[in-house]
mmCIF file of C-alpha atoms and ligand atoms in Angstrom:
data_model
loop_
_atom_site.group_PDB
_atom_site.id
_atom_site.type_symbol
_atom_site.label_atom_id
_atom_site.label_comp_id
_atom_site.label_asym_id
_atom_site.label_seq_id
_atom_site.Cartn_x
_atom_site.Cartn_y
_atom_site.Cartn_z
ATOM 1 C CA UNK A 250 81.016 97.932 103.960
ATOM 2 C CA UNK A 251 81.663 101.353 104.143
ATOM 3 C CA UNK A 252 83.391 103.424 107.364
ATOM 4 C CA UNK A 253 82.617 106.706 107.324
ATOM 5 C CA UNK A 254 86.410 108.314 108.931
ATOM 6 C CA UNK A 255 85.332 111.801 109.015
ATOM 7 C CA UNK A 256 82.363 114.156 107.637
ATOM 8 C CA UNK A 257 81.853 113.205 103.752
ATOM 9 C CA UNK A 258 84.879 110.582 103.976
ATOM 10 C CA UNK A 259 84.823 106.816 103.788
ATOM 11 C CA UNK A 260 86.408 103.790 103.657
ATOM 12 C CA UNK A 261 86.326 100.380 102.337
ATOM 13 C CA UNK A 262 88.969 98.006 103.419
ATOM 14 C CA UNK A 263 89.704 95.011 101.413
ATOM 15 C CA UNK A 264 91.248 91.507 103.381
ATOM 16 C CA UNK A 265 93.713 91.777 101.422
ATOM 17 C CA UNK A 266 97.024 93.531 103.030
ATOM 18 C CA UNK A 267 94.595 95.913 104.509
ATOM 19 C CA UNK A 268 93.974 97.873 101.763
ATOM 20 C CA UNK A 269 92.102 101.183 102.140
ATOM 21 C CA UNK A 270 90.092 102.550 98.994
ATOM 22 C CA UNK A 271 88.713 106.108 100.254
ATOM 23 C CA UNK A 272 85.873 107.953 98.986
ATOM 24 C CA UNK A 273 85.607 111.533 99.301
ATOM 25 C CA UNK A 274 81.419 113.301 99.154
ATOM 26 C CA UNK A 275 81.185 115.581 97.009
ATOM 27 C CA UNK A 276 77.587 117.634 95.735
ATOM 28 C CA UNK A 277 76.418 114.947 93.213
ATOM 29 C CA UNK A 278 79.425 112.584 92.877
ATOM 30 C CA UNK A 279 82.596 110.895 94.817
ATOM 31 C CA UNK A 280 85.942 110.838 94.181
ATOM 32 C CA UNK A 281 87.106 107.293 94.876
ATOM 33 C CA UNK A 282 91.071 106.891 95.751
ATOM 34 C CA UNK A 283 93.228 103.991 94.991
ATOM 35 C CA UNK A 284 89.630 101.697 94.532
ATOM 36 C CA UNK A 285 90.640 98.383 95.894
ATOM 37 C CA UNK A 286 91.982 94.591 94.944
ATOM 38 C CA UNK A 287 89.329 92.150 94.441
ATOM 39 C CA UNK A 288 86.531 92.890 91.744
ATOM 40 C CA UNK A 289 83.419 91.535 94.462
ATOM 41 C CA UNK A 290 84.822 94.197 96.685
ATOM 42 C CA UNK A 291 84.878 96.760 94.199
ATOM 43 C CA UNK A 292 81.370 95.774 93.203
ATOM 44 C CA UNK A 293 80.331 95.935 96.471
ATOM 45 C CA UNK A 294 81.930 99.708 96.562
ATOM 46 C CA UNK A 295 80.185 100.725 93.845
ATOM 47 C CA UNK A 296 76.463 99.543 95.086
ATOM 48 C CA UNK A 297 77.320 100.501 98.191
ATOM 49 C CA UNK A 298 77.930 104.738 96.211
ATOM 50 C CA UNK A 299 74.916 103.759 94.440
ATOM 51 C CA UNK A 300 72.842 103.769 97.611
ATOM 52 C CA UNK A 301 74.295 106.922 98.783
ATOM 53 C CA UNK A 302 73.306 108.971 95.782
ATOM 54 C CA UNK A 303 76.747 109.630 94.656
ATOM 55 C CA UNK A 304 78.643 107.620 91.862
ATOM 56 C CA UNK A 305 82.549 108.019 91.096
ATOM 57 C CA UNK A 306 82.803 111.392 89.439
ATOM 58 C CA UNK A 307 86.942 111.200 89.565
ATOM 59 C CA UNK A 308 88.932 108.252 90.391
ATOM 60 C CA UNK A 309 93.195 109.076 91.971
ATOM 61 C CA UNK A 310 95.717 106.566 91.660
ATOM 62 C CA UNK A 311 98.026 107.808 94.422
ATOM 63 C CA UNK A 312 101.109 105.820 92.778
ATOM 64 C CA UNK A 313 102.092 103.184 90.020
ATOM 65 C CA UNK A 314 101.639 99.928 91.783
ATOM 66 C CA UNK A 315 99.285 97.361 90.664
ATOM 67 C CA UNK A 316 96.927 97.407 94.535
ATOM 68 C CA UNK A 317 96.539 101.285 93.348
ATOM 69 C CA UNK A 318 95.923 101.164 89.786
ATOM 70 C CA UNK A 319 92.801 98.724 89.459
ATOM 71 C CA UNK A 320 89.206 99.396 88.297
ATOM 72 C CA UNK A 321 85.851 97.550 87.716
ATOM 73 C CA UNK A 322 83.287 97.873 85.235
ATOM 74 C CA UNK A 323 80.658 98.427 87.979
ATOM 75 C CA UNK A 324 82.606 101.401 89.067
ATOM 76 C CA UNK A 325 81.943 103.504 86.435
ATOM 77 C CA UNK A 326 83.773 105.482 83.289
ATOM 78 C CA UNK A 327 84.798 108.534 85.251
ATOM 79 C CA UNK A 328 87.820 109.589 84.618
ATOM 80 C CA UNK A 329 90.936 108.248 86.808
ATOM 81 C CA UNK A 330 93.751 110.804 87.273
ATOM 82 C CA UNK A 331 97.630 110.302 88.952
ATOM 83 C CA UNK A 332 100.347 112.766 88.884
ATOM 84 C CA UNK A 333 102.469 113.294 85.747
ATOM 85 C CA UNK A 334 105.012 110.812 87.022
ATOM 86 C CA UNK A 335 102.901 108.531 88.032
ATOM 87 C CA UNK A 336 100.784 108.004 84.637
ATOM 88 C CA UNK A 337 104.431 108.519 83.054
ATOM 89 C CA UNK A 338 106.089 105.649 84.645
ATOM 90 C CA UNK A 339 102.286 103.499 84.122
ATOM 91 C CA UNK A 340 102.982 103.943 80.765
ATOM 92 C CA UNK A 341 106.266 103.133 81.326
ATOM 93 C CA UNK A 342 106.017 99.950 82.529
ATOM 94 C CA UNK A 343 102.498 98.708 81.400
ATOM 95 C CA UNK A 344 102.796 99.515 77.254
ATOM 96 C CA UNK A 345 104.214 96.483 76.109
ATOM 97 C CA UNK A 346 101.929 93.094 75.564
ATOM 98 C CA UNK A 347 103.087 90.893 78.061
ATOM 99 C CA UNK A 348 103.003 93.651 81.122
ATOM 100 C CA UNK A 349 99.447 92.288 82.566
ATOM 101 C CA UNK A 350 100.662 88.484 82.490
ATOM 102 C CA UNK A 351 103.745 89.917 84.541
ATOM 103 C CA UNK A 352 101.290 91.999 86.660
ATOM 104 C CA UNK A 353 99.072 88.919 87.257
ATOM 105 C CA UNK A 354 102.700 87.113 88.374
ATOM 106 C CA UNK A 355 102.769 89.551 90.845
ATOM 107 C CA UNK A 356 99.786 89.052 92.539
ATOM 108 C CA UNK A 357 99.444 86.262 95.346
ATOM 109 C CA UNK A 358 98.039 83.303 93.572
ATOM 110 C CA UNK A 359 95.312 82.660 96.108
ATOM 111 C CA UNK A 360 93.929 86.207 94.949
ATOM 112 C CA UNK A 361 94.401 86.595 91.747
ATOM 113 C CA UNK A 362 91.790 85.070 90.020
ATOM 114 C CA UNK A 363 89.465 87.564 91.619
ATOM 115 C CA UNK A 364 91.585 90.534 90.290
ATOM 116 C CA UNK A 365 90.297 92.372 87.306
ATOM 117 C CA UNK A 366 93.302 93.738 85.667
ATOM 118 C CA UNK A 367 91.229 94.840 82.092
ATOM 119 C CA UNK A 368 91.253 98.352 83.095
ATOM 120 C CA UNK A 369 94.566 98.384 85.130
ATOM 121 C CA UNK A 370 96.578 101.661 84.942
ATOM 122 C CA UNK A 371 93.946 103.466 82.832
ATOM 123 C CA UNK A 372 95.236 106.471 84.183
ATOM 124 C CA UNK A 373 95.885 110.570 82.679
ATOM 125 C CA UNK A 374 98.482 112.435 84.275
ATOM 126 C CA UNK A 375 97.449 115.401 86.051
ATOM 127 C CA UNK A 376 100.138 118.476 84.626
ATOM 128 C CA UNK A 377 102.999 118.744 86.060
ATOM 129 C CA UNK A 378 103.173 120.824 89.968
ATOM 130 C CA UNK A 379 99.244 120.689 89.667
ATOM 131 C CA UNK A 380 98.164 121.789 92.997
ATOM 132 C CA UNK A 381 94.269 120.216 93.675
ATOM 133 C CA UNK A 382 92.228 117.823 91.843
ATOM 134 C CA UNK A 383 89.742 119.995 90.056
ATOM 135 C CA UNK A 384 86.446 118.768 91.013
ATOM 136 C CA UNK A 385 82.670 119.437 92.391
ATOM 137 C CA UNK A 386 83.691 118.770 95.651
ATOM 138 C CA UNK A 387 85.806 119.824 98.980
ATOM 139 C CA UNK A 388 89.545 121.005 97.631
ATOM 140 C CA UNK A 389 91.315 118.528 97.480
ATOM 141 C CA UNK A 390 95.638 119.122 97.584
ATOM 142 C CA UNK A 391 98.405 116.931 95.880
ATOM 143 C CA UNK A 392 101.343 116.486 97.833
ATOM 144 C CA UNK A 393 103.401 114.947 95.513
ATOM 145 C CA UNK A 394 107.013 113.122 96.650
ATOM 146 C CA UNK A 395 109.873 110.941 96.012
ATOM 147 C CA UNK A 396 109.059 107.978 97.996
ATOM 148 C CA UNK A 397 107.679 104.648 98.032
ATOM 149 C CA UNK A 398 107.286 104.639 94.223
ATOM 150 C CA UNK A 399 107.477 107.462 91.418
ATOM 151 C CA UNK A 400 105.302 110.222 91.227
ATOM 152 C CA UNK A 401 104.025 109.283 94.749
ATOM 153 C CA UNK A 402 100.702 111.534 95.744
ATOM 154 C CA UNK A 403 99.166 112.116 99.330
ATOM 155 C CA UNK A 404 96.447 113.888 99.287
ATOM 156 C CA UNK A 405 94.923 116.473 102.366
ATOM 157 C CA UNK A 406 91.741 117.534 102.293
ATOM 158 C CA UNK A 407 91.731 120.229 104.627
ATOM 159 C CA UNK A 408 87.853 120.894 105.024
ATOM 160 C CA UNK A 409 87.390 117.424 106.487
ATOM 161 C CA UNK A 410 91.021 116.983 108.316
ATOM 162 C CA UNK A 411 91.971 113.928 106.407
ATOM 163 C CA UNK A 412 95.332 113.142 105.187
ATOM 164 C CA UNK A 413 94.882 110.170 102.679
ATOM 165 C CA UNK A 414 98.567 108.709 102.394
ATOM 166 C CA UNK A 415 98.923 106.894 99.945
ATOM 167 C CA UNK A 416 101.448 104.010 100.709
ATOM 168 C CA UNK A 417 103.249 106.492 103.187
ATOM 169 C CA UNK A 418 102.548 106.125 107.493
ATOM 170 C CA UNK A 419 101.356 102.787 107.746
ATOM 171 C CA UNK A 420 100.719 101.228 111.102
ATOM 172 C CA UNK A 421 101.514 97.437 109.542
ATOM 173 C CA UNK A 422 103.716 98.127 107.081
ATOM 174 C CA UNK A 423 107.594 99.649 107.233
ATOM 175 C CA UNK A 424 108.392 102.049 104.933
ATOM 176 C CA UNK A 425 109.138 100.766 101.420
ATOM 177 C CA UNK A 426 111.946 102.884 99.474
ATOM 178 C CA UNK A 427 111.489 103.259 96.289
ATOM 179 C CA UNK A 428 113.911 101.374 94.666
ATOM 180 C CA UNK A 429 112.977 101.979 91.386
ATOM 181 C CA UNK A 430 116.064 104.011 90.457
ATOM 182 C CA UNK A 431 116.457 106.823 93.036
ATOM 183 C CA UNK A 432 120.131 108.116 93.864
ATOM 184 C CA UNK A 433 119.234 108.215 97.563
ATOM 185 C CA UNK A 434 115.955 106.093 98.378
ATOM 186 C CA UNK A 435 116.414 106.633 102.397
ATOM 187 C CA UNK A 436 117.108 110.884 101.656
ATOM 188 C CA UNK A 437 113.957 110.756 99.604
ATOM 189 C CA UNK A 438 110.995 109.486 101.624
ATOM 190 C CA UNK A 439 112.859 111.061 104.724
ATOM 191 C CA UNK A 440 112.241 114.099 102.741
ATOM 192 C CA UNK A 441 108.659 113.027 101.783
ATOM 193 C CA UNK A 442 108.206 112.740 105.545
ATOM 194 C CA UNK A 443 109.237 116.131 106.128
ATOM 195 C CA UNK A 444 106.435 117.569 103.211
ATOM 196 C CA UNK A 445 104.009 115.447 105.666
ATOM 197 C CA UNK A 446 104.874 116.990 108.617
ATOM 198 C CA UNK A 447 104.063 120.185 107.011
ATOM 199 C CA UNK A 448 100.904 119.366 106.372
ATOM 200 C CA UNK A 449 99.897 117.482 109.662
ATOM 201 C CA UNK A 450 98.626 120.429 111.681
ATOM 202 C CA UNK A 451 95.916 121.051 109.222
ATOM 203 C CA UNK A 452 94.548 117.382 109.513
ATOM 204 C CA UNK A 453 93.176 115.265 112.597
ATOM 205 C CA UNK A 454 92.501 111.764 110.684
ATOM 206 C CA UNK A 455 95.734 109.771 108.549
ATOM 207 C CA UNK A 456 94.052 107.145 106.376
ATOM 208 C CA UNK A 457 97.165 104.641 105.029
ATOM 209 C CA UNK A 458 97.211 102.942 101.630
ATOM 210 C CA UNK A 459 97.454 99.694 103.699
ATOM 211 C CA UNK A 460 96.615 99.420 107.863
ATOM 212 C CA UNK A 461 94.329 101.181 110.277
ATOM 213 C CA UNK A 462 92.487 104.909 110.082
ATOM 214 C CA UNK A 463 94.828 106.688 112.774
ATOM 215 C CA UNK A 464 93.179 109.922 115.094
ATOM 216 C CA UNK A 465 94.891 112.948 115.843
ATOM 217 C CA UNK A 466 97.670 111.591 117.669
ATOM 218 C CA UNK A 467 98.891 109.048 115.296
ATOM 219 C CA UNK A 468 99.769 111.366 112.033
ATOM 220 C CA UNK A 469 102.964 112.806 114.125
ATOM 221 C CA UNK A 470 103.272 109.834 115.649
ATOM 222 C CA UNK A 471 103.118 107.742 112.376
ATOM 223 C CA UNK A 472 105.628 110.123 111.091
ATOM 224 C CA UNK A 473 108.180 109.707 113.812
ATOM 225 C CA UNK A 474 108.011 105.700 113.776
ATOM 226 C CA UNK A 475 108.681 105.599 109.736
ATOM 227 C CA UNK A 476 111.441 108.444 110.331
ATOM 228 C CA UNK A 477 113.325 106.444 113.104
ATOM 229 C CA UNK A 478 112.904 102.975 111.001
ATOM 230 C CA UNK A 479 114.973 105.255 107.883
ATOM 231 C CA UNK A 480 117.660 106.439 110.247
ATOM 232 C CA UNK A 481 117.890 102.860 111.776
ATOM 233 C CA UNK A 482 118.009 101.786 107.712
ATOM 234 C CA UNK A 483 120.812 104.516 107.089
ATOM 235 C CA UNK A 484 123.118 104.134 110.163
ATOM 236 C CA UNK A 485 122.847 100.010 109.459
ATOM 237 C CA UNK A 486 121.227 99.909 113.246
ATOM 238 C CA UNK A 487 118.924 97.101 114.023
ATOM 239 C CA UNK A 488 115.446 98.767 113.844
ATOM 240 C CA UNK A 489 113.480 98.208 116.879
ATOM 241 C CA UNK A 490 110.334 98.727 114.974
ATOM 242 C CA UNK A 491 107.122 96.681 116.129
ATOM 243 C CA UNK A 492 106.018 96.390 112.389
ATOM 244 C CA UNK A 493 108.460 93.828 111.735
ATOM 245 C CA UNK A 494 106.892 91.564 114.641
ATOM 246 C CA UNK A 495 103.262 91.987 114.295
ATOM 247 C CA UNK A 496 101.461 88.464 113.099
ATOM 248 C CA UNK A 497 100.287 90.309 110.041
ATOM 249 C CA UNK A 498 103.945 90.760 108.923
ATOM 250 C CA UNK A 499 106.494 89.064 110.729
ATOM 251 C CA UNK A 500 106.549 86.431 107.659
ATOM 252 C CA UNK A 501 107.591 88.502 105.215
ATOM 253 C CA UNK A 502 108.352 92.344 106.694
ATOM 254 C CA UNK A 503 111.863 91.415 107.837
ATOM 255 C CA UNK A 504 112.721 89.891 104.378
ATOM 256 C CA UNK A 505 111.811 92.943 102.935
ATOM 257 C CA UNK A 506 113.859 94.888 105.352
ATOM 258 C CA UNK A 507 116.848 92.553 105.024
ATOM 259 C CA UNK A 508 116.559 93.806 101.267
ATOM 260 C CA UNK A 509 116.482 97.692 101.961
ATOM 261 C CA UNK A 510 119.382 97.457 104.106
ATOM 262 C CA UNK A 511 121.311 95.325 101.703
ATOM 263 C CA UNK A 512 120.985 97.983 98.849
ATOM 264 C CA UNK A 513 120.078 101.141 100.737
ATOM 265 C CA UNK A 514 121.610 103.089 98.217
ATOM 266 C CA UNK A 515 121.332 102.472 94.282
ATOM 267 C CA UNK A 516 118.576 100.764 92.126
ATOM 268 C CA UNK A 517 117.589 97.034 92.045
ATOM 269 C CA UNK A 518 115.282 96.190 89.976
ATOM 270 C CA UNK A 519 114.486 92.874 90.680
ATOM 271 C CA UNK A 520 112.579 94.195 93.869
ATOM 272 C CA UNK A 521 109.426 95.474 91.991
ATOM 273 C CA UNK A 522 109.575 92.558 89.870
ATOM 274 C CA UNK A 523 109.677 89.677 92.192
ATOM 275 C CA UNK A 524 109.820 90.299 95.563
ATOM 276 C CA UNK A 525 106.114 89.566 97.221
ATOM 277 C CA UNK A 526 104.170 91.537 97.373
ATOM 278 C CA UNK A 527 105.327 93.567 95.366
ATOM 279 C CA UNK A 528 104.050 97.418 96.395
HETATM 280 ZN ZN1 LIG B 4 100.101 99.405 98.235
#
């Protein structure tokens, strides 16, 4: 089930919301970002690394929502790594008893019996401003932001041209502020989209948290689209953005737009807690 994207990097995409786990080759082991949803897929990942030769040697958590921060058993104990503010607000929000029952709540019920959540969020922060992951393996650079969620990571491996995303420069999804709290949601991922532009000459592939594996020409273009949908969001425009009408999200995208153009500005925290699905 694996796609290889670009020299020593794959992907597994899960049915559900199109979610991309990566793996990354390295001598003897992978690193596996943001693994999955459903445990059989995740099983399947981790046969699938046993046949290759190389088990999960680090596991990356690109941000603190629940489609980023799951495990399975078959997968290995390796350890799992997110930035500082990302295992920060993790521990945050996922310390008291009841946080996996509100987790599982969530999740779409027609899924969630399938979703292991016994080793959700198991996650150490990486120090503060920490530059690469630190493994036996191509470099592999943070590029941490404010946007989408706290402690937000892309990462760019510059040896194989990949730019792995995170929940940023999706070709299904608009872009989700974080609403978590942030003085100026729009300012922040526009400014999140700015660090990504920096990096984009140094990368020819753009793998998305959810959606397709773009070429060359969609990282700037992918960048434009979610920067005109923000300054649609901030001058109160209509957006003319073709996310909101594909069949995979015309159900539910514009609600969430509705939502981010209600309270552009200022926290609401009801949107991580029961909007669906929650991201
Ligand atoms: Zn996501």
């Amino acid at each position: 089930m694996l796609t290889q994207v670009a020299d020593g990097v794959l992907v597994h995409q899960s049915d559900f919301m199109q979610t991309n786990a990566v793996v990354v080759e390295g001598r003897a082991g992978a690193l596996l970002v943001d693994p999955g949803v459903r445990g059989d897929e995740m099983t399947c990942l981790a046969n699938d690394l046993r046949e290759l030769g190389r088990p999960v040697a680090v596991g990356f958590s690109t941000h603190p929502h629940w489609d980023h921060l799951l495990w399975h058993a078959d997968l290995g104990t390796a350890p799992r790594y997110g930035t500082a503010r990302c295992a920060a607000t993790v521990r945050e929000r996922l310390s008291d008893p009841g946080a996996k029952a509100r987790v599982a709540g969530m999740i779409p019920p027609d899924i969630v019996e399938q979703v292991p959540l016994d080793r959700l969020g198991d996650i150490t922060g990486l120090p503060a401003d920490t530059e690469q992951i630190l493994w036996d393996g191509p470099e592999v650079r943070i590029i941490e932001h404010q946007a989408h969620a706290p402690g937000h990571a892309s990462l760019v491996i510059e040896e194989r041209g990949v730019l792995v995303a995170g929940d940023m420069l999706s070709d299904v999804l608009i872009p989700f502020l974080d609403l978590s709290g942030a003085a100026d949601p729009i300012e922040d991922h526009l400014a999140a989209l700015r660090l990504l532009e920096g990096v984009a000459g140094d990368v020819d592939v753009v793998i998305p948290g959810h959606g397709s594996v773009g070429g060359a020409d969609q990282v700037q273009a992918r960048i434009e689209q979610d920067r005109a949908y923000l300054h649609a969001l901030h001058d109160a425009d209509v957006p003319s953005d073709p996310r909101l009408s594909t069949p995979f999200g015309k159900d539910w995208l514009p609600g969430v737009h509705e939502r981010q153009a209600s309270i552009s500005k200022g926290s609401d925290p009801l949107f991580h807690r029961g909007a669906r699905p929650t991201r």
